[in-house]
XYZ file of C-alpha atoms in Angstrom:
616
model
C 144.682 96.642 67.598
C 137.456 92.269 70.772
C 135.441 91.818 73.495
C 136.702 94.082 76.687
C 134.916 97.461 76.484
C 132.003 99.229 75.949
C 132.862 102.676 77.761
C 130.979 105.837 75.730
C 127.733 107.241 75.975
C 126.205 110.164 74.309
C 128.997 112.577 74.870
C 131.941 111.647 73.452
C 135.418 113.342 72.810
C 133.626 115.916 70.440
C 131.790 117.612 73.527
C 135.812 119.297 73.255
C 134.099 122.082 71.562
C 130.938 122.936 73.227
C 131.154 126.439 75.501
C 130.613 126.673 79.056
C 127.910 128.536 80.679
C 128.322 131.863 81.788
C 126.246 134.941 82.863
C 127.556 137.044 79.698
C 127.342 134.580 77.219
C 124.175 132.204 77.168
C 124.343 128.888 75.899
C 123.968 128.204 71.914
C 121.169 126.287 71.648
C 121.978 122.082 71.378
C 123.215 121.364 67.980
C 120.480 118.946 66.521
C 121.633 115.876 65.634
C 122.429 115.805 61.990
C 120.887 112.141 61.316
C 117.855 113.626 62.547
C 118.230 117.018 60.846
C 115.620 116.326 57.826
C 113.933 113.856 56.377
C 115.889 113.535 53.183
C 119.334 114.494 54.888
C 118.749 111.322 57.099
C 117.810 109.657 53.682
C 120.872 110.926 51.794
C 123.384 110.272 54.805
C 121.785 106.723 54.868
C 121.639 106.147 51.501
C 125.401 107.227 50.886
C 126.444 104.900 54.143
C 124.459 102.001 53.058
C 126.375 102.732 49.693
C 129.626 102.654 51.349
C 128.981 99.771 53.073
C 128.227 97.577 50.279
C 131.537 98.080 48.898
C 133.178 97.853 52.452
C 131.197 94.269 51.957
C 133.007 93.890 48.078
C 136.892 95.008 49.575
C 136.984 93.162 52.765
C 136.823 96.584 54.413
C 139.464 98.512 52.574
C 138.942 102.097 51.429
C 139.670 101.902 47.143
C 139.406 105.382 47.171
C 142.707 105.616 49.872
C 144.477 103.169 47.706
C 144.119 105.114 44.546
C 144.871 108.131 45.929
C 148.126 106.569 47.634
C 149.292 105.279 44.233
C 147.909 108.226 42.575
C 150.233 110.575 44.485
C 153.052 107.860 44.105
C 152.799 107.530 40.885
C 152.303 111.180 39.165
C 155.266 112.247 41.578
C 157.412 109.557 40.345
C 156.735 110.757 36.926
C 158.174 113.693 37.603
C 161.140 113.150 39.424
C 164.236 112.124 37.104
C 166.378 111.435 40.058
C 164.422 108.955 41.443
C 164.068 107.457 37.968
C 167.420 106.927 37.624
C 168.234 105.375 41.184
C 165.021 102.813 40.056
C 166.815 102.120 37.258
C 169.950 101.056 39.012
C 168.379 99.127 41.386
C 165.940 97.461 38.216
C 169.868 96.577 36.515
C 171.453 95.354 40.376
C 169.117 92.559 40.882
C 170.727 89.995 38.322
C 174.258 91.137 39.327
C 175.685 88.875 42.159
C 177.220 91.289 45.313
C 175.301 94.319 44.115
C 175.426 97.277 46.330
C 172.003 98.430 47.160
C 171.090 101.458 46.175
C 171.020 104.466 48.199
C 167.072 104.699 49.051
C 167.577 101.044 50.134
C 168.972 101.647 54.057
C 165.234 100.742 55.276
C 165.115 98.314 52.524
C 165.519 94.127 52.102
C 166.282 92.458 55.381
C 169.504 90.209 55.747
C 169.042 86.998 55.149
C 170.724 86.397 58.920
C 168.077 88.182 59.882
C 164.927 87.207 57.410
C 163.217 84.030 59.635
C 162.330 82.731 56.000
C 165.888 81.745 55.580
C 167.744 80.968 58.854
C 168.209 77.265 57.040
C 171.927 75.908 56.645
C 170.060 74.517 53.580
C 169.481 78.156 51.772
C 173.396 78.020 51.554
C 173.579 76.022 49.034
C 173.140 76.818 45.305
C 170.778 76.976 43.466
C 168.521 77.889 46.630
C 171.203 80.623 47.721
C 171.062 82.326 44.211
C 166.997 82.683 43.965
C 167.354 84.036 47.865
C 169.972 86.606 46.752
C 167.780 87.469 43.726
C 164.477 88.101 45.540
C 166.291 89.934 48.568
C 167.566 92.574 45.568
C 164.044 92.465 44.266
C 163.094 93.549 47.961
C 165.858 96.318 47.253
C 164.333 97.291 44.485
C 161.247 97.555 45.317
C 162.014 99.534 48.039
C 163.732 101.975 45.838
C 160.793 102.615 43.919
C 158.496 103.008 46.490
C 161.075 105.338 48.496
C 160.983 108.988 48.997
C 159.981 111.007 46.840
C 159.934 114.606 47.078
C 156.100 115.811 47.497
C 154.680 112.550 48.283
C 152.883 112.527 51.129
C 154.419 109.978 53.770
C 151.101 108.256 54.466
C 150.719 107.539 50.917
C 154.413 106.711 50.201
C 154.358 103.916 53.201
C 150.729 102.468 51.617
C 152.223 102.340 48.802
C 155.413 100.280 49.898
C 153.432 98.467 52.423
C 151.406 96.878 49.534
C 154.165 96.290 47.092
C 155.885 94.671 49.591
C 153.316 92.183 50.446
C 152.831 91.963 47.177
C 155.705 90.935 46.545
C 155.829 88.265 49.369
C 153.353 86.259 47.731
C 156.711 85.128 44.929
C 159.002 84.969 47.583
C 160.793 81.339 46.939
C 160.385 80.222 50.602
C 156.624 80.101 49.877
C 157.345 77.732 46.423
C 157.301 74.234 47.621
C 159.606 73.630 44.434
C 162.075 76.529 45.685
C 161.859 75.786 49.303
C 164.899 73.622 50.309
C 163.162 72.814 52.948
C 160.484 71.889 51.702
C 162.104 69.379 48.905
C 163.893 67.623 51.781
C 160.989 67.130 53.640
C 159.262 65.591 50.189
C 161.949 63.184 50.222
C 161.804 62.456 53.607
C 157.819 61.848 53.648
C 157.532 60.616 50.247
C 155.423 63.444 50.205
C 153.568 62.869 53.180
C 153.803 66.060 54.315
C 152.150 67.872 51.558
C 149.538 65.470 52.249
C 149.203 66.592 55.502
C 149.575 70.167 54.556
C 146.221 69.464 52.263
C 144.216 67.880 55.175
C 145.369 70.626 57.621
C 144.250 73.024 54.616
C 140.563 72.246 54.507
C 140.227 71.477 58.392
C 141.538 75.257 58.454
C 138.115 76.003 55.848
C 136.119 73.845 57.873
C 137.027 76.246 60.922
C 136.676 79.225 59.233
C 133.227 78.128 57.395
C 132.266 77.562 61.290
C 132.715 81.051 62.560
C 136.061 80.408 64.189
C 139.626 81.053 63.781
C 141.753 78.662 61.398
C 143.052 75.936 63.732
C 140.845 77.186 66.510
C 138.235 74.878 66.026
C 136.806 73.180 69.336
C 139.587 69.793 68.895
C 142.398 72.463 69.053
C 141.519 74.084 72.324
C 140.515 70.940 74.462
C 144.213 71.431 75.298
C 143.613 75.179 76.696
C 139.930 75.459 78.645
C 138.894 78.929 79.975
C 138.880 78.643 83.640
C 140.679 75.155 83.691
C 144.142 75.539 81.858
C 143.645 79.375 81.182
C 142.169 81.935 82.812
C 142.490 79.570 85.665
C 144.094 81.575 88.786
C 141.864 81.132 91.713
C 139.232 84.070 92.200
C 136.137 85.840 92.396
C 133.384 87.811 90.412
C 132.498 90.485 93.156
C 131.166 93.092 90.716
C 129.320 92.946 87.124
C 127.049 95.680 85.445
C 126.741 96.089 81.421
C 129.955 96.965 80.804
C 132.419 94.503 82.749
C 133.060 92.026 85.617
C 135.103 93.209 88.265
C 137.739 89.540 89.129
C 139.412 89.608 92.434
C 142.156 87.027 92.963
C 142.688 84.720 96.107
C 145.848 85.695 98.078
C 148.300 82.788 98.063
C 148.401 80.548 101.205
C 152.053 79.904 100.490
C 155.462 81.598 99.184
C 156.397 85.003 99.993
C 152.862 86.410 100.860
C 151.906 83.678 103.643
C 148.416 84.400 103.472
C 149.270 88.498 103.814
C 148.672 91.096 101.406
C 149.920 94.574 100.422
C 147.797 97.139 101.663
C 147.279 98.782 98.168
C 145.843 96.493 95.468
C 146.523 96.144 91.623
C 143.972 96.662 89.323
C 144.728 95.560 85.676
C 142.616 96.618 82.688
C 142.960 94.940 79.904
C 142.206 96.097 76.244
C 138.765 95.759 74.901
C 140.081 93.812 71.610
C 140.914 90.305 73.282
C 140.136 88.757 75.951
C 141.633 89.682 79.415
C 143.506 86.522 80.262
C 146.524 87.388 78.163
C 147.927 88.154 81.067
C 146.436 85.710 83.121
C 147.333 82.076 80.548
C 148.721 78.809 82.291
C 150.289 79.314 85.036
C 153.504 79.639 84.143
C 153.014 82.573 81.964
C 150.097 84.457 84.015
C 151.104 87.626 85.089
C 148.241 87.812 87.458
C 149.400 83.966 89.526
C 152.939 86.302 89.696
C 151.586 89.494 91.535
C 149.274 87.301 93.753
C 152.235 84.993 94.296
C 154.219 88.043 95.687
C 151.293 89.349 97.842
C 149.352 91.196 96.272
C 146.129 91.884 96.254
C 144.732 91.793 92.366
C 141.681 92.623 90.683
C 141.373 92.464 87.345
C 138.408 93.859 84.607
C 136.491 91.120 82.412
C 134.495 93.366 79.060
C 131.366 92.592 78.515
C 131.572 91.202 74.641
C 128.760 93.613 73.157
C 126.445 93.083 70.319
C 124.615 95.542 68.219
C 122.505 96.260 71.336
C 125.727 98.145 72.343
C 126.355 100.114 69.117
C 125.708 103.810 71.225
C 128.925 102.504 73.617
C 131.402 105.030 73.553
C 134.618 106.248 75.250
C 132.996 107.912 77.748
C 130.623 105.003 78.614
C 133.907 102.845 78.768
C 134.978 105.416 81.370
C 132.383 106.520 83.608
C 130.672 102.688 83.860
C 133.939 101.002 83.621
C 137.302 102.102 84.478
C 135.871 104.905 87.011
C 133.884 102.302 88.415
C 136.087 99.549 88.744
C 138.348 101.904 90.471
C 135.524 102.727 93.173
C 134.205 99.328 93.591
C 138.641 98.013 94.361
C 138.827 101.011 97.082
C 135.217 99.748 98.652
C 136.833 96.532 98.651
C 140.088 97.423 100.074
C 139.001 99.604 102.770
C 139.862 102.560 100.838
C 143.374 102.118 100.284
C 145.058 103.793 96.972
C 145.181 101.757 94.163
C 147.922 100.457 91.953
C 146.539 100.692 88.473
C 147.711 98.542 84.919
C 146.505 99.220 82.021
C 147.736 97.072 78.927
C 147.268 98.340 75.162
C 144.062 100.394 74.799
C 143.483 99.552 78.202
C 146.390 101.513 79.214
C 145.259 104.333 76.955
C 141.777 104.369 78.630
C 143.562 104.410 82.069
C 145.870 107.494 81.215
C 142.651 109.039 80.016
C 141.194 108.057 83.611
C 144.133 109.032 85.276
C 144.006 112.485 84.121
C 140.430 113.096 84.562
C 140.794 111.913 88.334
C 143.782 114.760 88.994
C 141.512 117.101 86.914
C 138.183 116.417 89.824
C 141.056 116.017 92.837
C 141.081 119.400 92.808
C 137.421 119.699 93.569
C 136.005 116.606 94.845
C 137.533 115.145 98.027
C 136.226 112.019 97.195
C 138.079 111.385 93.938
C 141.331 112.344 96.404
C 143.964 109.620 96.501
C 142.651 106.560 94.597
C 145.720 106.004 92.315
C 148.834 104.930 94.059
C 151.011 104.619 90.796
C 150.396 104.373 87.394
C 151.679 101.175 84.794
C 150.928 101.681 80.804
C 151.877 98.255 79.051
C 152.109 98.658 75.673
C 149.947 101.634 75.284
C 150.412 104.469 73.054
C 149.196 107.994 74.397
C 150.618 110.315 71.389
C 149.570 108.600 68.337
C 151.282 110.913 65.630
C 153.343 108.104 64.876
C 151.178 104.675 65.419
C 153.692 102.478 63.589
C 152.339 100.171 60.635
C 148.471 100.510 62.284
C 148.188 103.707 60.410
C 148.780 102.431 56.987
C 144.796 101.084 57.631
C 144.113 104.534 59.089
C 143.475 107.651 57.100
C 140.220 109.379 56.450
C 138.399 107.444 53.659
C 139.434 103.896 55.056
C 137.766 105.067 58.785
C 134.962 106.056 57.001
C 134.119 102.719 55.085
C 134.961 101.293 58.964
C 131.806 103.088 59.962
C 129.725 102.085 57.311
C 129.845 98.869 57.729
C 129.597 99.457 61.691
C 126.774 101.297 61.168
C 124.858 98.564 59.078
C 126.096 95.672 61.970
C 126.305 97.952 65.151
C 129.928 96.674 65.791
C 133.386 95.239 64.495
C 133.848 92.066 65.083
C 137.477 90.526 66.491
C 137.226 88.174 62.840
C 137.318 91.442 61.228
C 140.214 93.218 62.693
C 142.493 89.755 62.894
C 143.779 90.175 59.247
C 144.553 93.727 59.831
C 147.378 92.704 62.723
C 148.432 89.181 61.001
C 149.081 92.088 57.778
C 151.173 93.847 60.001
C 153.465 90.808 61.001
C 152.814 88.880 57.526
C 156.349 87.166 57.296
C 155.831 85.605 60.986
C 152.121 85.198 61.556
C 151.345 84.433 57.458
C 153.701 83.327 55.336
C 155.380 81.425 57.968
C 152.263 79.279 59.055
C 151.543 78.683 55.298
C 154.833 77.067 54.925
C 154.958 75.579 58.615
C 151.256 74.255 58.036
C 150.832 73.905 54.416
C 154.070 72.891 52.877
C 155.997 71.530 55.752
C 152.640 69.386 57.244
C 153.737 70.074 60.451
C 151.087 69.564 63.100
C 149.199 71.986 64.435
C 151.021 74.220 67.067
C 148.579 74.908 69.818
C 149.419 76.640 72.812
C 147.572 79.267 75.496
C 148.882 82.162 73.087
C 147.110 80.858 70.040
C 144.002 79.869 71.676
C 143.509 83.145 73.578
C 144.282 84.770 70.139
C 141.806 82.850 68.560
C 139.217 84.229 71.096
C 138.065 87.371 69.224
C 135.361 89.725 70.420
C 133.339 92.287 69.296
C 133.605 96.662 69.675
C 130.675 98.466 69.634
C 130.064 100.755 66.931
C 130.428 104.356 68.566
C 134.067 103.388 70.558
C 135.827 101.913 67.420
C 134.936 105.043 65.371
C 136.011 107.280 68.396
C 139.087 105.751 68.974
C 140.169 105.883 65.465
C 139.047 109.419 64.625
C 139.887 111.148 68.057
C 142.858 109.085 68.845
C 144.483 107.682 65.515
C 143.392 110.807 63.562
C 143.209 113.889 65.297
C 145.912 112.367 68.232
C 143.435 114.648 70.561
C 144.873 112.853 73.499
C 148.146 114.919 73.222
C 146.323 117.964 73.470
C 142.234 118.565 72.047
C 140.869 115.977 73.820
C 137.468 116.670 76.463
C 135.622 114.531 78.395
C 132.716 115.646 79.904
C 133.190 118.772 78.592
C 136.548 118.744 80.315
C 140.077 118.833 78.773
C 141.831 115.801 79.398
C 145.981 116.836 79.954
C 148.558 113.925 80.795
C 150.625 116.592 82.635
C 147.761 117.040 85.067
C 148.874 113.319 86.280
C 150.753 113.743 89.664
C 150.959 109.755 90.912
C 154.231 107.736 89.524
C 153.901 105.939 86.205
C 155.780 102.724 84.778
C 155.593 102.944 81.162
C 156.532 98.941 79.165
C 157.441 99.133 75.672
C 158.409 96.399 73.409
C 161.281 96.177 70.692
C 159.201 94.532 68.350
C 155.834 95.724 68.579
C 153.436 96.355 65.645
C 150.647 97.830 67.386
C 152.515 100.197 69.860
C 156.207 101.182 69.096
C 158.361 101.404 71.039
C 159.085 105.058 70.072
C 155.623 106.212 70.250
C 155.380 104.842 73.365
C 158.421 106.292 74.766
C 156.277 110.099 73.405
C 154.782 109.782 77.278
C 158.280 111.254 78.368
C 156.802 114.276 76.564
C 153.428 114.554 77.960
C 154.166 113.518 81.567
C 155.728 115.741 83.974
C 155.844 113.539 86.958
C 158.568 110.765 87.838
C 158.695 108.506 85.044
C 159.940 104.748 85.127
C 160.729 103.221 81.659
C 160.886 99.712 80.581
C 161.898 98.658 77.204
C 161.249 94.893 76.905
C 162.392 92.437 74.438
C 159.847 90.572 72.104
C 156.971 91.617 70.452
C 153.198 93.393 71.807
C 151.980 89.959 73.784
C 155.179 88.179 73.675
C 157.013 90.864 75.456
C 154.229 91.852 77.607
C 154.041 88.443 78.791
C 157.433 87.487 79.558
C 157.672 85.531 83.065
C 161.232 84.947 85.036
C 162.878 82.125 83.259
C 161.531 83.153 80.161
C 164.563 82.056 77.949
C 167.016 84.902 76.220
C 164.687 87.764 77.325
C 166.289 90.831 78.278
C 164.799 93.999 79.155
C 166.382 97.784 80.006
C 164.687 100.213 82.581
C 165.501 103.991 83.714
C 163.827 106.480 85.664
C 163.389 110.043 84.780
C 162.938 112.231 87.965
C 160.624 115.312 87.560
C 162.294 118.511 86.386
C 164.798 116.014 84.319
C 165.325 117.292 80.916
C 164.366 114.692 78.112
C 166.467 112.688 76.263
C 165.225 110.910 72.678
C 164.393 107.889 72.454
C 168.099 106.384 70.506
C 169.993 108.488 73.604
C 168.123 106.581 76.726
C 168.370 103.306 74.277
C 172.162 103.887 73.959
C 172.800 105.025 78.067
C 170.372 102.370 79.141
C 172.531 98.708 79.583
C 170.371 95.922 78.776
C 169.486 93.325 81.849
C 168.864 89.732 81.342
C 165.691 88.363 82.469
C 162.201 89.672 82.607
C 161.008 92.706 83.162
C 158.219 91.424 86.251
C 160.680 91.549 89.086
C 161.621 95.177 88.259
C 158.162 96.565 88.274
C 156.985 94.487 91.380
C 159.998 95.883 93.121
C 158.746 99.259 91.739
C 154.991 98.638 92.795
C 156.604 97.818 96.539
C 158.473 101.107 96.706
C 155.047 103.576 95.139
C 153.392 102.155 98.182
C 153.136 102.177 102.015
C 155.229 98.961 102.680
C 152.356 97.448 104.512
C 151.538 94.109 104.688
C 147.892 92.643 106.059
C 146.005 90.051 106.508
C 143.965 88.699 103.683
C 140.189 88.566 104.057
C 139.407 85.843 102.008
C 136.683 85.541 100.701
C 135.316 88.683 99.896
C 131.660 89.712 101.380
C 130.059 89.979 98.030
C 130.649 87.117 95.461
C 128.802 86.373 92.404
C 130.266 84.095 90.474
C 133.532 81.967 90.467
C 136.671 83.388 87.792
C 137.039 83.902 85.030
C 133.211 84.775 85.081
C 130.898 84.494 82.762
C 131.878 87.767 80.348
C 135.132 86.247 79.092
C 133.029 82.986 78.041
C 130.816 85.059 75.496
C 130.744 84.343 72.227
């Protein structure tokens, strides 16, 4: 949804169905590998992937197969379906009338233009600007009639198929027509045309940058502004642990503010997701969520992936696991003098540490020595049921994951380049078609700030986790049920420490109602958070942060469940952000001792941000 983990090793979630030993029934022998089966069955399964990955090469990744049988299904449904004909037909004959009611498929349909960030100008008012927005909003209607239900269609294909007309669509939309763009005209006559000027020069530095290997407007003049370890990444710290998968960062306990030099007795340990870099939460200082728990005293580690290559392309879940969260957790108690340990987990990262979570309750109960580590749990962003993953599983079916591991099978990874279209598709009207005009049309200068720079620093996933995480998690949604680690089921429910679960209105990657699914898969008290803004925006939301809101409720254990639209509607909204809540929370999961600092740590390697987060 980069560079920040390389956790699986040879057993992966598909050791689920291997059977224990026991006295009455021997072990089957191992299963051979089936690469290695045969000569010419490792020939044909290499021939047909190297096949598969040539065209991966010719689509820019995309399965042809799962968009023809998307419009396929679409289209010899729609053929037969007179009803639906007929409501297309109205909504064909609506878009030259003026105050047309949209049709009745069309509740999910065009957005109002109040609402559509294309057209919040006073100038789209006026005619004859208001009339061609009016006329492409009905198109919108339309075209979400056509592509609505229809009965047999299978929902993945019908929301392909709408999800490409749409942005299809997009591409005529008049705010992306410099001679239809009101704003656009004015600023022609403003700049003497200046700005398109601009937009032209801003267009082929954004080539040059790309030609380079980096991300448009990311070149090395646009992030002199926003150093690793200087600007970003820049709260004071330690590297006190490293081994192939990650760097383990502890932070320096303020001298000043509410902490004086003292720290809470149980520390925070945040893992970020392996698809960016880790200092998301940790950008200037004025959004870092990491300066804001060390500012209030506590005592923070956070993980740093290593940004594999193809060396890594045998990296799986497991690997990701054992050698890194598991690890990590070991390596914050030795550091803490054994003290329970607040654990954060954002976006994968958070999936990875429910997985942990569960397999440390699961060996509780027979190894002392995985007793008490977790103090609390905190999932930001994450999804754990992934039956409904939102817009992410348009790209997600199986013929598109298996042209994903062709071509990771011929490079040994996916690189961050790779997977950046996918989530700027997802958002295309803000993160797209927006910039185009902003950058292109409007020759406005370039907008750099911590967020674009640190999204601009892609990394890489080895070969063997991406195709894990999108078969076991995305496709078979094992997590809520099928999944094994080590030959072990892995059950949320066996979780027994508190958990703070962070959702986001707005979020692409991880609705909010799929996130809200833990309520059904967790047993234990349950804190909710439901955050205004979007997956980083809303993540990353420090106090001050201007018309930010958030709501939060806690479900006792033995509560019956409520769906998602009744907390939403019993749950008051609270101005600010959401940090002060879950601090408050973190305070009351944990012993309510404060001590002194020991600063700095016996073992130190390197200064932060380390050296991991500066791979390219």
């Amino acid at each position: 949804m980069p560079a920040r983990s390389d956790k699986t090793s040879r057993a992966t979630t598909t050791h689920a169905g291997r059977s224990s030993k026991t006295r009455a029934n021997p072990p089957p022998p191992p299963a051979r590998d089936a690469h290695a089966a045969s000569p010419s069955t490792s020939f044909t399964k290499h021939l047909d992937r190297a096949a598969m990955a040539t065209t991966a090469r010719l689509t820019g990744n995309v399965s042809p197969a799962a968009v023809a049988l998307a419009w396929a299904d679409w289209a010899m449904h729609a053929a037969t379906a007179p009803g639906h004909q007929l409501n297309v037909f109205k909504a064909f004959a609506a878009i030259d009338k003026p105050n047309a009611t949209p049709p009745s498929n069309a509740g999910s349909g065009s957005t109002p233009p109040a609402a559509d960030r294309r057209f919040r100008d006073p100038s789209w008012e006026k005619l004859p600007f208001s009339w061609l927005r009016e006329r492409f909003l009905r198109m919108q209607d339309f075209v979400d009639e056509m592509t609505g239900e229809i009965p047999g269609v299978d929902p993945h294909h019908r929301d392909v198929v709408r999800f490409m007309a749409r942005q299809w669509l997009d591409v005529f939309s008049p705010s992306n027509q410099w001679w239809a763009n009101p704003e656009v005209l004015s600023a022609i006559r403003q700049t003497q045309g200046q700005n398109l000027v601009k937009g032209a020069q801003r267009w082929w530095s954004d080539l040059r940058d790309m030609a380079a290997g980096n991300a448009p407007g990311a070149g090395p003049e646009a992030c002199q502004a926003f150093r690793v370890g200087h600007e970003i990444a820049a709260t004071p710290g330690k590297v006190v642990y490293r081994n192939a998968c990650f760097e383990l960062l502890q932070y320096a306990p303020a001298a000043a503010g509410p902490a004086k030099g003292r720290t809470w007795r149980e520390p925070v340990l945040i893992v970020p997701s392996w698809l960016l870099k880790y200092y998301i939460l940790d950008l200037e200082a004025r959004h870092s969520l990491v300066r804001y728990l060390v500012s209030q005293g506590h005592n923070v580690f956070m993980m740093s992936w290593h940004n594999p290559g193809p060396e890594a392309r045998d990296r799986g879940l497991e690997d990701y696991l054992e050698s890194g969260l598991l690890t990590a957790l070991r390596e914050v108690q030795r550091l803490s003098d054994n003290a329970p340990v607040h654990a954060c987990g954002y976006c994968l990262g958070g999936t990875l540490l429910a997985i942990g979570a569960a397999t440390l309750a699961r060996r509780e109960d027979r190894r002392r020595d995985d007793a008490n580590v977790l103090a609390s749990v905190t999932l930001l962003a994450a999804q754990t049921d992934f039956s409904e993953p939102g817009e992410l599983g348009l790209f997600i079916d199986a013929s598109q994951v298996a042209y994903l591991e062709a071509m990771m099978w011929r490079q040994g990874f996916i690189g961050g380049e790779q997977l950046a279209g996918t989530f700027q598709l997802l958002n295309s009207c803000d993160l797209i078609w927006s910039r185009l005009m902003r950058d292109y049309l409007l020759g406005m200068p370039a907008q750099t700030t911590d967020f674009t720079v640190w999204n601009a620093d892609t990394t890489r996933i080895p070969a063997k986790l991406h195709s894990q995480c999108l078969r076991e998690l995305y496709l078979n949604n094992a997590l809520t049920g099928t999944l094994k680690i080590g030959g072990q089921p892995v059950a949320l429910s066996d979780i027994r420490v508190p958990m703070f679960v962070v959702a986001t209105e707005r979020d692409h990657i991880s609705p909010w109602r799929s996130v809200y699914k833990m309520h059904l898969l967790y047993h234990g008290d349950l804190t909710f958070a439901l955050v205004s803004g979007g997956h980083n925006v809303g993540v990353v939301c420090e106090p001050g942060h201007a018309q930010s809101h958030h709501r939060v409720a806690t479900r006792a254990a033995g509560t019956a469940y409520r769906d998602p639209q009744t907390w939403f509607d019993a749950t008051p909204a609270v101005p600010g952000s959401w940090w002060p809540a879950w601090q408050a929370w973190l305070l009351a999961q944990g012993s309510g001792k404060a001590i002194a600092a020991a600063w700095p740590p016996r073992m130190v390697l390197n200064d932060a941000p380390g050296t991991y987060v500066l791979e390219r």
